mmCIF file of C-alpha atoms and ligand atoms in Angstrom:
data_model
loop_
_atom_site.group_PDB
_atom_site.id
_atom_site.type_symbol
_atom_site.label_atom_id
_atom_site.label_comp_id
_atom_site.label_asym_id
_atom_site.label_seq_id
_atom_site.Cartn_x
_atom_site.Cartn_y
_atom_site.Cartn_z
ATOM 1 C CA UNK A 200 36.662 10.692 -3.840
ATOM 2 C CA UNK A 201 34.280 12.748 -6.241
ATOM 3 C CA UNK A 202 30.791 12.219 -5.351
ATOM 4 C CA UNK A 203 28.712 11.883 -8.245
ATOM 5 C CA UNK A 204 26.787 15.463 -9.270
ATOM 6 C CA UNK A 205 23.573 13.073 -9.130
ATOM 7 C CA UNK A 206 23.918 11.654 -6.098
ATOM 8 C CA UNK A 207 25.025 15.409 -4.006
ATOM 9 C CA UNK A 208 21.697 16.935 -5.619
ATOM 10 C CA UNK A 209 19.402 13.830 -5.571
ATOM 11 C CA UNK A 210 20.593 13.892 -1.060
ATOM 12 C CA UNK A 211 20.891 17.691 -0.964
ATOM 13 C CA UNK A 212 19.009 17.439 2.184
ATOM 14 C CA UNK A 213 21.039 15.302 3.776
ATOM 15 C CA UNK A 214 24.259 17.311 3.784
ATOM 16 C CA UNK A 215 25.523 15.331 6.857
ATOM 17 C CA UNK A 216 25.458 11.844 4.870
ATOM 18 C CA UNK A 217 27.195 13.543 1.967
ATOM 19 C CA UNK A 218 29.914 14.674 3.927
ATOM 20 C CA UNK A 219 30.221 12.241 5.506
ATOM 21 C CA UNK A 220 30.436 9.729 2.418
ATOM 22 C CA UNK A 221 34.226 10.064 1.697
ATOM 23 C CA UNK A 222 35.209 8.821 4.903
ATOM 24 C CA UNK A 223 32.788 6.125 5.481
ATOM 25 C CA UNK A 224 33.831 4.749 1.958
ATOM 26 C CA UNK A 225 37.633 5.067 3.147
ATOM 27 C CA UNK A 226 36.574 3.088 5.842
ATOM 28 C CA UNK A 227 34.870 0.372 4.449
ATOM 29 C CA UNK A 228 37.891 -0.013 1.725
ATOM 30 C CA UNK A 229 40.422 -0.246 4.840
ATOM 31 C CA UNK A 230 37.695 -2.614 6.492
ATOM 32 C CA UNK A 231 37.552 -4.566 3.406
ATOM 33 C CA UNK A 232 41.021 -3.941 1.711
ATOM 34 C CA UNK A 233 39.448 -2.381 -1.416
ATOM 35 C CA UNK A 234 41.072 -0.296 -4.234
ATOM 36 C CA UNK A 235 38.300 1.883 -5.270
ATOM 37 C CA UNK A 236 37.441 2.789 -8.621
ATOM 38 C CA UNK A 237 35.322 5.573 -9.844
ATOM 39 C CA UNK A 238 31.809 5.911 -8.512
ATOM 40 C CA UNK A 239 28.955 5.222 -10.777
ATOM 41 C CA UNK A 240 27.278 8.043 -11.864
ATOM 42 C CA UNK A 241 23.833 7.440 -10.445
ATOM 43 C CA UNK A 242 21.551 9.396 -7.934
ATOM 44 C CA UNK A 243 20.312 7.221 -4.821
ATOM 45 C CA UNK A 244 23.312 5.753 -3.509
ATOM 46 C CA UNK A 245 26.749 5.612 -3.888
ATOM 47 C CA UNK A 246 28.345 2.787 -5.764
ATOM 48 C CA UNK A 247 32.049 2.398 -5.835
ATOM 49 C CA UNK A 248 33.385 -0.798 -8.225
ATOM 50 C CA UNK A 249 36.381 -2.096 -6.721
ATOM 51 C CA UNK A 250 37.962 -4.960 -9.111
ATOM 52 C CA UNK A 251 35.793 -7.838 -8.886
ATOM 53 C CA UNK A 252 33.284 -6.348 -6.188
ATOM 54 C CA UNK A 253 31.126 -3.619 -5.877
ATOM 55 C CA UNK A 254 30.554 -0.975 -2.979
ATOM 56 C CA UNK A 255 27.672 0.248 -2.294
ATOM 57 C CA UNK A 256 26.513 2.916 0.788
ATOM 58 C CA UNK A 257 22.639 3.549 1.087
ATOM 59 C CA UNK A 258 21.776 7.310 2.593
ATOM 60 C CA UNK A 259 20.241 6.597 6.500
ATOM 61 C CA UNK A 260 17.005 8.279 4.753
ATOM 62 C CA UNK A 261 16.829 5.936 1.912
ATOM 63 C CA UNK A 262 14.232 3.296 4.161
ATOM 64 C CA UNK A 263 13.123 0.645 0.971
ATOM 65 C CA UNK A 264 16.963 0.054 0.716
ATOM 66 C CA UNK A 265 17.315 -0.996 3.979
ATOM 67 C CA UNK A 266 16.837 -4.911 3.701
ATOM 68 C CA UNK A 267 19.132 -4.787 0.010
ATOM 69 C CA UNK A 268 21.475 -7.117 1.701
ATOM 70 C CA UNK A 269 19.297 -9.127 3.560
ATOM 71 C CA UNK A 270 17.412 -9.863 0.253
ATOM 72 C CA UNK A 271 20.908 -11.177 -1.833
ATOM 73 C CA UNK A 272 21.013 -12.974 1.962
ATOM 74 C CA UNK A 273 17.662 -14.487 0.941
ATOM 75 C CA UNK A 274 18.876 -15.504 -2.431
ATOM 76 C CA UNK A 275 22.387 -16.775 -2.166
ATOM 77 C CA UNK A 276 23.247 -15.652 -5.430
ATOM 78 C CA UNK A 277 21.064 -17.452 -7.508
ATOM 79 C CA UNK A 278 19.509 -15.153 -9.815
ATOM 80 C CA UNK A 279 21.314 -11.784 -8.349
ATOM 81 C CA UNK A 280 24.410 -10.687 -6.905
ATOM 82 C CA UNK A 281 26.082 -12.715 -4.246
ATOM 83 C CA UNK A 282 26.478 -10.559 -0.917
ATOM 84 C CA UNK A 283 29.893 -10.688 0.170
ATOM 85 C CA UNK A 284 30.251 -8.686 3.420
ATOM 86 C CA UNK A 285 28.427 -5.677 5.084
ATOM 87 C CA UNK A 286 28.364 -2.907 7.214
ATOM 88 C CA UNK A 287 24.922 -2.052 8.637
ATOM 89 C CA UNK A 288 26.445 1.227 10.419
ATOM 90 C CA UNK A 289 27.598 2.324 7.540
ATOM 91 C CA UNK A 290 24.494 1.064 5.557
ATOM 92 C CA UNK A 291 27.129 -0.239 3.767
ATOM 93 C CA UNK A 292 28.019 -4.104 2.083
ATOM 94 C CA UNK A 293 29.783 -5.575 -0.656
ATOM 95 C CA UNK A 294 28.838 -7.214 -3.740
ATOM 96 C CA UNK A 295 29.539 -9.541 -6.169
ATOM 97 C CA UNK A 296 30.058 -7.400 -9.616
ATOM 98 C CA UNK A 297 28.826 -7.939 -12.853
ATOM 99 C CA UNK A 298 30.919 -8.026 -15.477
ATOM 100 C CA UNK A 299 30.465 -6.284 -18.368
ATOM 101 C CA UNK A 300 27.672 -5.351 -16.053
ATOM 102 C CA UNK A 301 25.411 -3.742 -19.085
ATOM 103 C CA UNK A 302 21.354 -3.257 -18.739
ATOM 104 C CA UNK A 303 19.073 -5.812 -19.585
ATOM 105 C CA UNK A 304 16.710 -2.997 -21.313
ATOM 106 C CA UNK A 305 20.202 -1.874 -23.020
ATOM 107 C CA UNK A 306 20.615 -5.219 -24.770
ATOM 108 C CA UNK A 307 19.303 -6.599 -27.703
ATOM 109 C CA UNK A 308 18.084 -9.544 -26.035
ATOM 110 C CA UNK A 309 14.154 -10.647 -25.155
ATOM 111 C CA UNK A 310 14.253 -9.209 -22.006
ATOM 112 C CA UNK A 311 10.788 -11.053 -21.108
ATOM 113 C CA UNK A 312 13.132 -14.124 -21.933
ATOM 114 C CA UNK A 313 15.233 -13.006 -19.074
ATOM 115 C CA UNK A 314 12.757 -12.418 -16.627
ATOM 116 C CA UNK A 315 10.882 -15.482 -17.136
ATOM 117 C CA UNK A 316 13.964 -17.423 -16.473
ATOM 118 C CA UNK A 317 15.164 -15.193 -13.134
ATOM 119 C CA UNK A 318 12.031 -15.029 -11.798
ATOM 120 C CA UNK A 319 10.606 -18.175 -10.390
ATOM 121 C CA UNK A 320 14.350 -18.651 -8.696
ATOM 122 C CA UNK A 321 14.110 -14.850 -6.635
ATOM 123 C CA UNK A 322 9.931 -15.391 -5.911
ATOM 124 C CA UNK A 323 10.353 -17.592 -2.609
ATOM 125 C CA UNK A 324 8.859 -17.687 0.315
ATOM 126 C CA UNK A 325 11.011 -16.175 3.468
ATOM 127 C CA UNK A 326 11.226 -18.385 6.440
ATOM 128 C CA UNK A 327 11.238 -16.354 9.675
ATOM 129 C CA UNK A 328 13.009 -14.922 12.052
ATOM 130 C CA UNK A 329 13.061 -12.370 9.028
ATOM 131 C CA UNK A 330 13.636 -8.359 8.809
ATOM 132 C CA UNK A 331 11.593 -7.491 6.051
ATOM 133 C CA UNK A 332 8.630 -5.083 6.057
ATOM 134 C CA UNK A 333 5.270 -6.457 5.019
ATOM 135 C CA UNK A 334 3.619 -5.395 1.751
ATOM 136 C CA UNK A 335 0.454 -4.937 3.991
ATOM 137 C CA UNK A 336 2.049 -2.244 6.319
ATOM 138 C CA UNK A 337 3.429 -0.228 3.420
ATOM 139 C CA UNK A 338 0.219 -0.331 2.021
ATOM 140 C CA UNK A 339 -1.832 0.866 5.003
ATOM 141 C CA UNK A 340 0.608 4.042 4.650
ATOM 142 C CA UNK A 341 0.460 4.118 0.703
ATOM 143 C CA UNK A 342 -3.308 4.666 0.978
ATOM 144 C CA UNK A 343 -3.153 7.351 3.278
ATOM 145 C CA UNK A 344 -0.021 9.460 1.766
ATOM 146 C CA UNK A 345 -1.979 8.200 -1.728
ATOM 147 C CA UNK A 346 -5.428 9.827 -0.620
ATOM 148 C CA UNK A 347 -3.656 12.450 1.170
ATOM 149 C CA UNK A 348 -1.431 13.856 -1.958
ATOM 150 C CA UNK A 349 -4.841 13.197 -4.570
ATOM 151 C CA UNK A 350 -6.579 15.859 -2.135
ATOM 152 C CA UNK A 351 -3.446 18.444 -2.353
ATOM 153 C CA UNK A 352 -2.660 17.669 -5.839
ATOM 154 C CA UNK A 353 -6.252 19.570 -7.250
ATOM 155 C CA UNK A 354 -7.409 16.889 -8.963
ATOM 156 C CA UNK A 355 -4.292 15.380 -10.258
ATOM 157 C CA UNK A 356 -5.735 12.373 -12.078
ATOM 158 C CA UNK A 357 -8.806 10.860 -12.689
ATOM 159 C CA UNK A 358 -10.817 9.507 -9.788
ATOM 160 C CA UNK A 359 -10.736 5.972 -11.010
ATOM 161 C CA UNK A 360 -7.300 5.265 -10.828
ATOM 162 C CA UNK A 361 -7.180 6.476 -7.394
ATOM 163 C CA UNK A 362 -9.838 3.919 -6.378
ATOM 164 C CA UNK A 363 -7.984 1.135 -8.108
ATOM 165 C CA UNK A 364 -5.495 1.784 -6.000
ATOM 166 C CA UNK A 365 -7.102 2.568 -2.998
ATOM 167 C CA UNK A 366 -9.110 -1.105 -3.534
ATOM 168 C CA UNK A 367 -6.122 -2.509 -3.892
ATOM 169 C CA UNK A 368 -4.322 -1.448 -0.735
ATOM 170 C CA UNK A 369 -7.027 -1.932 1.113
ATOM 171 C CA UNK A 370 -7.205 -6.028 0.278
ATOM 172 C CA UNK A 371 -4.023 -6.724 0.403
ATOM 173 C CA UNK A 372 -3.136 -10.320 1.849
ATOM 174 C CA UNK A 373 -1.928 -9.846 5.007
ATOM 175 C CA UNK A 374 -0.221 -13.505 5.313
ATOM 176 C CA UNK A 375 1.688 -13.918 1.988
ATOM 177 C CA UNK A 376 5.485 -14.365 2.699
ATOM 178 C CA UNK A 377 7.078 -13.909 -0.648
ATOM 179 C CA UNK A 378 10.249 -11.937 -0.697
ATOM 180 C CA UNK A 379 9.469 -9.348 -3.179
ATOM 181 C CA UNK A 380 10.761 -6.638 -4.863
ATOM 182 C CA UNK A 381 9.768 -3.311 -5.974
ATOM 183 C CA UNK A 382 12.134 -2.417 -8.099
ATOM 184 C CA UNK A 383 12.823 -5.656 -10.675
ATOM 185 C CA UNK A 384 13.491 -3.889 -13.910
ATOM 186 C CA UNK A 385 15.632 -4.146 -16.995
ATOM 187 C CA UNK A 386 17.674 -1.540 -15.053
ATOM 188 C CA UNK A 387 18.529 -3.712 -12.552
ATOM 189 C CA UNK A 388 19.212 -6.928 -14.467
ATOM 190 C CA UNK A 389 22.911 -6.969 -15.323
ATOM 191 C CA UNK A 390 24.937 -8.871 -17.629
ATOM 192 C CA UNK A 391 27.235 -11.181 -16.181
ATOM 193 C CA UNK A 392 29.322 -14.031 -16.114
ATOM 194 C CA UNK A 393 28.549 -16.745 -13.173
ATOM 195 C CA UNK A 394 24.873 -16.331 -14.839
ATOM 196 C CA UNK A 395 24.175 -14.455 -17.881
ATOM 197 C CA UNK A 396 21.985 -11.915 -15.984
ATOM 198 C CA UNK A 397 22.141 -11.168 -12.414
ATOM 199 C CA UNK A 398 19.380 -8.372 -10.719
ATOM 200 C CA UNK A 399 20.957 -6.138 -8.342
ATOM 201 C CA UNK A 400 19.673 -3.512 -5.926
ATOM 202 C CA UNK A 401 16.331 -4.911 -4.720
ATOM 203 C CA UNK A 402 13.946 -2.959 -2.401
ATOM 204 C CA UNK A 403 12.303 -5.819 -0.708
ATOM 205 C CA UNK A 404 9.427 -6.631 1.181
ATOM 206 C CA UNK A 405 7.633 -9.328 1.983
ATOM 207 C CA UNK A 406 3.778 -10.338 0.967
ATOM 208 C CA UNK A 407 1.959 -10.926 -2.497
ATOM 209 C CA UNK A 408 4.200 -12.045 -5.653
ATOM 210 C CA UNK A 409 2.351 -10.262 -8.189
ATOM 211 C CA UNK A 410 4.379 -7.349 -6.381
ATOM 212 C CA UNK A 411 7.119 -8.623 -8.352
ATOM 213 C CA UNK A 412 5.403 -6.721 -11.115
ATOM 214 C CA UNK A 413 5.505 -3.718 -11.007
ATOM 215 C CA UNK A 414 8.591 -2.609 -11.662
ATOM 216 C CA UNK A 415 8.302 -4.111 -14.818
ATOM 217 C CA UNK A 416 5.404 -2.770 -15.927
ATOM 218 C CA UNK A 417 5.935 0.563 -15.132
ATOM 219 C CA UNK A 418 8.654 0.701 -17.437
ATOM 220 C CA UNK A 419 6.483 -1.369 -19.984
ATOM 221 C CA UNK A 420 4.190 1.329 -19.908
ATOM 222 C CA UNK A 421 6.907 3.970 -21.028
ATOM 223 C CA UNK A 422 6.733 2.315 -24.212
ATOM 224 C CA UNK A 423 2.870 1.764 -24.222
ATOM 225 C CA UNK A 424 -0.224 -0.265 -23.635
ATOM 226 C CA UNK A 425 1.180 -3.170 -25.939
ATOM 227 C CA UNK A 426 4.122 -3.615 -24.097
ATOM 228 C CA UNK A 427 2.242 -3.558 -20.636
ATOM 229 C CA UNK A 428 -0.190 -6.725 -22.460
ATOM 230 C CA UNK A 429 3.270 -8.362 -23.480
ATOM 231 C CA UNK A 430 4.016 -7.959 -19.617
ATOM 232 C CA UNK A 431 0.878 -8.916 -17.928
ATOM 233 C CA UNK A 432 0.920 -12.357 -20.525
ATOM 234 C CA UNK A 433 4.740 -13.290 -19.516
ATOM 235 C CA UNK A 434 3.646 -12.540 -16.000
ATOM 236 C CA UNK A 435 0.188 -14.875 -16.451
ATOM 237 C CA UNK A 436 2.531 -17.781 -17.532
ATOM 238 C CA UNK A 437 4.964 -17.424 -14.411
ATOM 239 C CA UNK A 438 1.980 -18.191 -12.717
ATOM 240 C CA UNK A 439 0.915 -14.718 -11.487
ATOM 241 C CA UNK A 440 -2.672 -13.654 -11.234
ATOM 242 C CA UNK A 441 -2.507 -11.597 -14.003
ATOM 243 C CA UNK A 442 -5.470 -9.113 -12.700
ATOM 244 C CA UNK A 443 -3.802 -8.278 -9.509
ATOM 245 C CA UNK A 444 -0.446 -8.077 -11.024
ATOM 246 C CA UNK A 445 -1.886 -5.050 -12.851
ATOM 247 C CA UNK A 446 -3.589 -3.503 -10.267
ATOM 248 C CA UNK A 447 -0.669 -3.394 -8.432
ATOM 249 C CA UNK A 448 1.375 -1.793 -11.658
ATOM 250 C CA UNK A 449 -0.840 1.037 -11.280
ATOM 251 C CA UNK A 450 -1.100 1.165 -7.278
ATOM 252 C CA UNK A 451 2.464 0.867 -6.454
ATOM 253 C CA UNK A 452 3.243 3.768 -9.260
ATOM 254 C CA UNK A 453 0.923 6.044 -7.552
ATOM 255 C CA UNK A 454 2.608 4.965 -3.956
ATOM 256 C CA UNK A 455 5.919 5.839 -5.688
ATOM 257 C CA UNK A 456 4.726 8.968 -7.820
ATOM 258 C CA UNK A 457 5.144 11.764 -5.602
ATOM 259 C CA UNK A 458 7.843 13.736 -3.940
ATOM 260 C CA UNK A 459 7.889 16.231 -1.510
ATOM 261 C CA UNK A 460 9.967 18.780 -3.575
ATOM 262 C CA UNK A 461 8.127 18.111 -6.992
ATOM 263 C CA UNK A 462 4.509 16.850 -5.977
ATOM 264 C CA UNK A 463 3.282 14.161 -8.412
ATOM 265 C CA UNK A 464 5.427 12.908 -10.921
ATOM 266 C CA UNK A 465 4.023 12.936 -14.380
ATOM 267 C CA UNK A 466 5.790 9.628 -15.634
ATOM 268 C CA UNK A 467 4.318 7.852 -12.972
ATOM 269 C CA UNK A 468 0.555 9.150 -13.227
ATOM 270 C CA UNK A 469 1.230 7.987 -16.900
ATOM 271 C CA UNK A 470 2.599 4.521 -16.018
ATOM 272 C CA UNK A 471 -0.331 4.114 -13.579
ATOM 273 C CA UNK A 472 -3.216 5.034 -16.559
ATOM 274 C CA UNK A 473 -0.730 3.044 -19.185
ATOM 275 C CA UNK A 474 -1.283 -0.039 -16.830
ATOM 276 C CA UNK A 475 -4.614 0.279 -15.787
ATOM 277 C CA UNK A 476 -5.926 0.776 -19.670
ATOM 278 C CA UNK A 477 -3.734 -2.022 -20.903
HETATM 279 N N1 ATP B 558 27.003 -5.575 -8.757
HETATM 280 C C1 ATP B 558 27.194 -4.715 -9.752
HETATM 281 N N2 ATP B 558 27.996 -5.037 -10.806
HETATM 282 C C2 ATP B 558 28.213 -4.167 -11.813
HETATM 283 N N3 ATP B 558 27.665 -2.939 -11.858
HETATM 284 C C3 ATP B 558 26.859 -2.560 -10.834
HETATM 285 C C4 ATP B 558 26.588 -3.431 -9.745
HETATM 286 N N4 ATP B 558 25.769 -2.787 -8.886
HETATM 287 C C5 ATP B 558 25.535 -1.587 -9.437
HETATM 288 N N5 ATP B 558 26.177 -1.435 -10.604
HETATM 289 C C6 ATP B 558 26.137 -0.266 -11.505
HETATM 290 O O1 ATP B 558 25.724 0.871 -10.779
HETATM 291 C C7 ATP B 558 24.448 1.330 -11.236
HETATM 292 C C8 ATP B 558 23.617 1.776 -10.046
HETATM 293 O O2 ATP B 558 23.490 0.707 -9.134
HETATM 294 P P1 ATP B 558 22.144 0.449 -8.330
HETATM 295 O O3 ATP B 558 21.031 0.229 -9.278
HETATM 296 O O4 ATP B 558 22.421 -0.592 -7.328
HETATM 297 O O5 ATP B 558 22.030 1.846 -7.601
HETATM 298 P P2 ATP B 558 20.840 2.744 -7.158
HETATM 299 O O6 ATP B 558 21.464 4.021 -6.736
HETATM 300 O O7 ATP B 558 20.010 2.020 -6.199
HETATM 301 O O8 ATP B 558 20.126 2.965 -8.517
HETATM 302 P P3 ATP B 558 18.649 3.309 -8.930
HETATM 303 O O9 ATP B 558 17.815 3.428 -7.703
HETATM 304 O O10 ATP B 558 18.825 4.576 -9.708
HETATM 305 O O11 ATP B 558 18.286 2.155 -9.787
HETATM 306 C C9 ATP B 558 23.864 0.147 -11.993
HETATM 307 O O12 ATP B 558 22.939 0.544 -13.004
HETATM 308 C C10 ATP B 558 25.104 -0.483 -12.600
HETATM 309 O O13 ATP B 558 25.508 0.259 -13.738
HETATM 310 MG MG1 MG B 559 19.227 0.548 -9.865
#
């Protein structure tokens, strides 16, 4: 198998994974008794179509995909892809695919249509025994890597929007059990048969729903402060407080706006300053 150029520079440090990709993927299609297609041509993780399923292998590094399956678990296919087997070795399992599988932000649909109707079915609250992280302990660590890269950065952004987010981490509800994920986008809403949109590849945690946010608004804020209101009003309906669904937006773009090999990330110091001025 050809490993997507994407993916081999996006885990250049983790040259062991890499290698080791062709044969766990041979593995799991033995396992499974899957004809593999192509990869997708996308940079964290590998995903193999194979007829009506998909394959997809997280990198051992890769920690906010590590409860993906346990999340379609969670929601037994309504609103997202069904899980159909996995691997947790191999950080490996099996989906239901979409088919024709195109982007919700690629169609020419009203994607806040879409949301609105997926929404309240994937916001529910997670019984235990359950294997998620809690919103609260990532964001004890968010504020200090947060605080940590503002003081390396020289100044990087304005004070204020570090605050925000510091204020935010810091009173976050340590006993709210929503599954939530960060990374609901039109991105990761597919086109689809069984429904007409299914999400796919959730990092979940559990805690606060307006968490469900703010993957949403930071690609709102690509497009501007008016699409961030259109948000934060769609959001206000589903029943979110609207305020802390926006403070989040900018908080969980700073906690995601930095990388070791690039320092802060430009599009996500703008998301977080879209949001907050919104
Ligand atoms: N179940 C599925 N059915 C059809 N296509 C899929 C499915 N899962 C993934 N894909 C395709 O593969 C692409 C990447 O999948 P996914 O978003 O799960 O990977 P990822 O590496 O976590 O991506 P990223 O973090 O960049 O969003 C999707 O945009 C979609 O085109
Ligand atoms: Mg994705």
């Amino acid at each position: 198998m050809r490993l997507p150029q994407a993916l081999v520079n996006e885990w250049r440090h983790e040259p062991d994974w890499l290698a080791a990709l062709p044969r766990l993927s041979a593995e799991c299609a033995e396992h499974w008794n899957l004809e593999l297609e192509e990869p997708i041509a996308t940079p964290h993780s590998l995903v193999v179509p194979a007829a009506d399923v998909v394959l997809k292998l997280n990198a051992p590094s890769h920690f906010e995909a590590d409860h993906e399956a346990d999340a379609l678990v969670r929601w037994a296919g309504n609103g997202a892809v069904r899980l159909i087997a996995r691997d947790d070795g191999r950080r490996a399992f099996l989906c239901e695919r979409c088919q024709p599988g195109s982007r919700l932000w690629d169609a020419a649909v009203d994607a806040e249509d879409v949301v609105a109707e997926l929404l309240p079915r994937l916001s529910i609250e997670v019984s235990q025994p359950q294997p998620f992280r809690h919103l609260a302990d990532e964001a004890a660590r968010w504020a200090e890597d947060v605080q940590h890269r503002y003081d390396v950065g020289d100044r990087p952004f304005e004070r204020a929007l570090l605050e925000l987010a510091l204020e935010v981490f810091a009173s976050t509800d340590t006993r709210d059990g929503y599954l939530v994920n960060q990374d609901l986008h039109g991105g990761n809403v597919l086109r689809a048969e069984r429904e007409p949109w299914l999400v796919i590849d959730p990092k979940p945690l559990v805690g606060e729903r307006e968490l469900d946010a703010v993957g949403l608004l930071r690609n709102a804020a690509s497009e501007g402060e008016a699409a961030v209101r259109r948000w934060l009003d769609v959001l206000a309906e589903l029943g979110l407080d609207q305020e802390r669904a926006r403070g989040w937006g900018v908080a969980h773009a700073l906690a995601w706006g930095w990388s070791d090999d690039d320092g802060w990330a430009d599009e996500h110091v703008l998301a977080a300053r879209t949001i907050a001025a919104a």
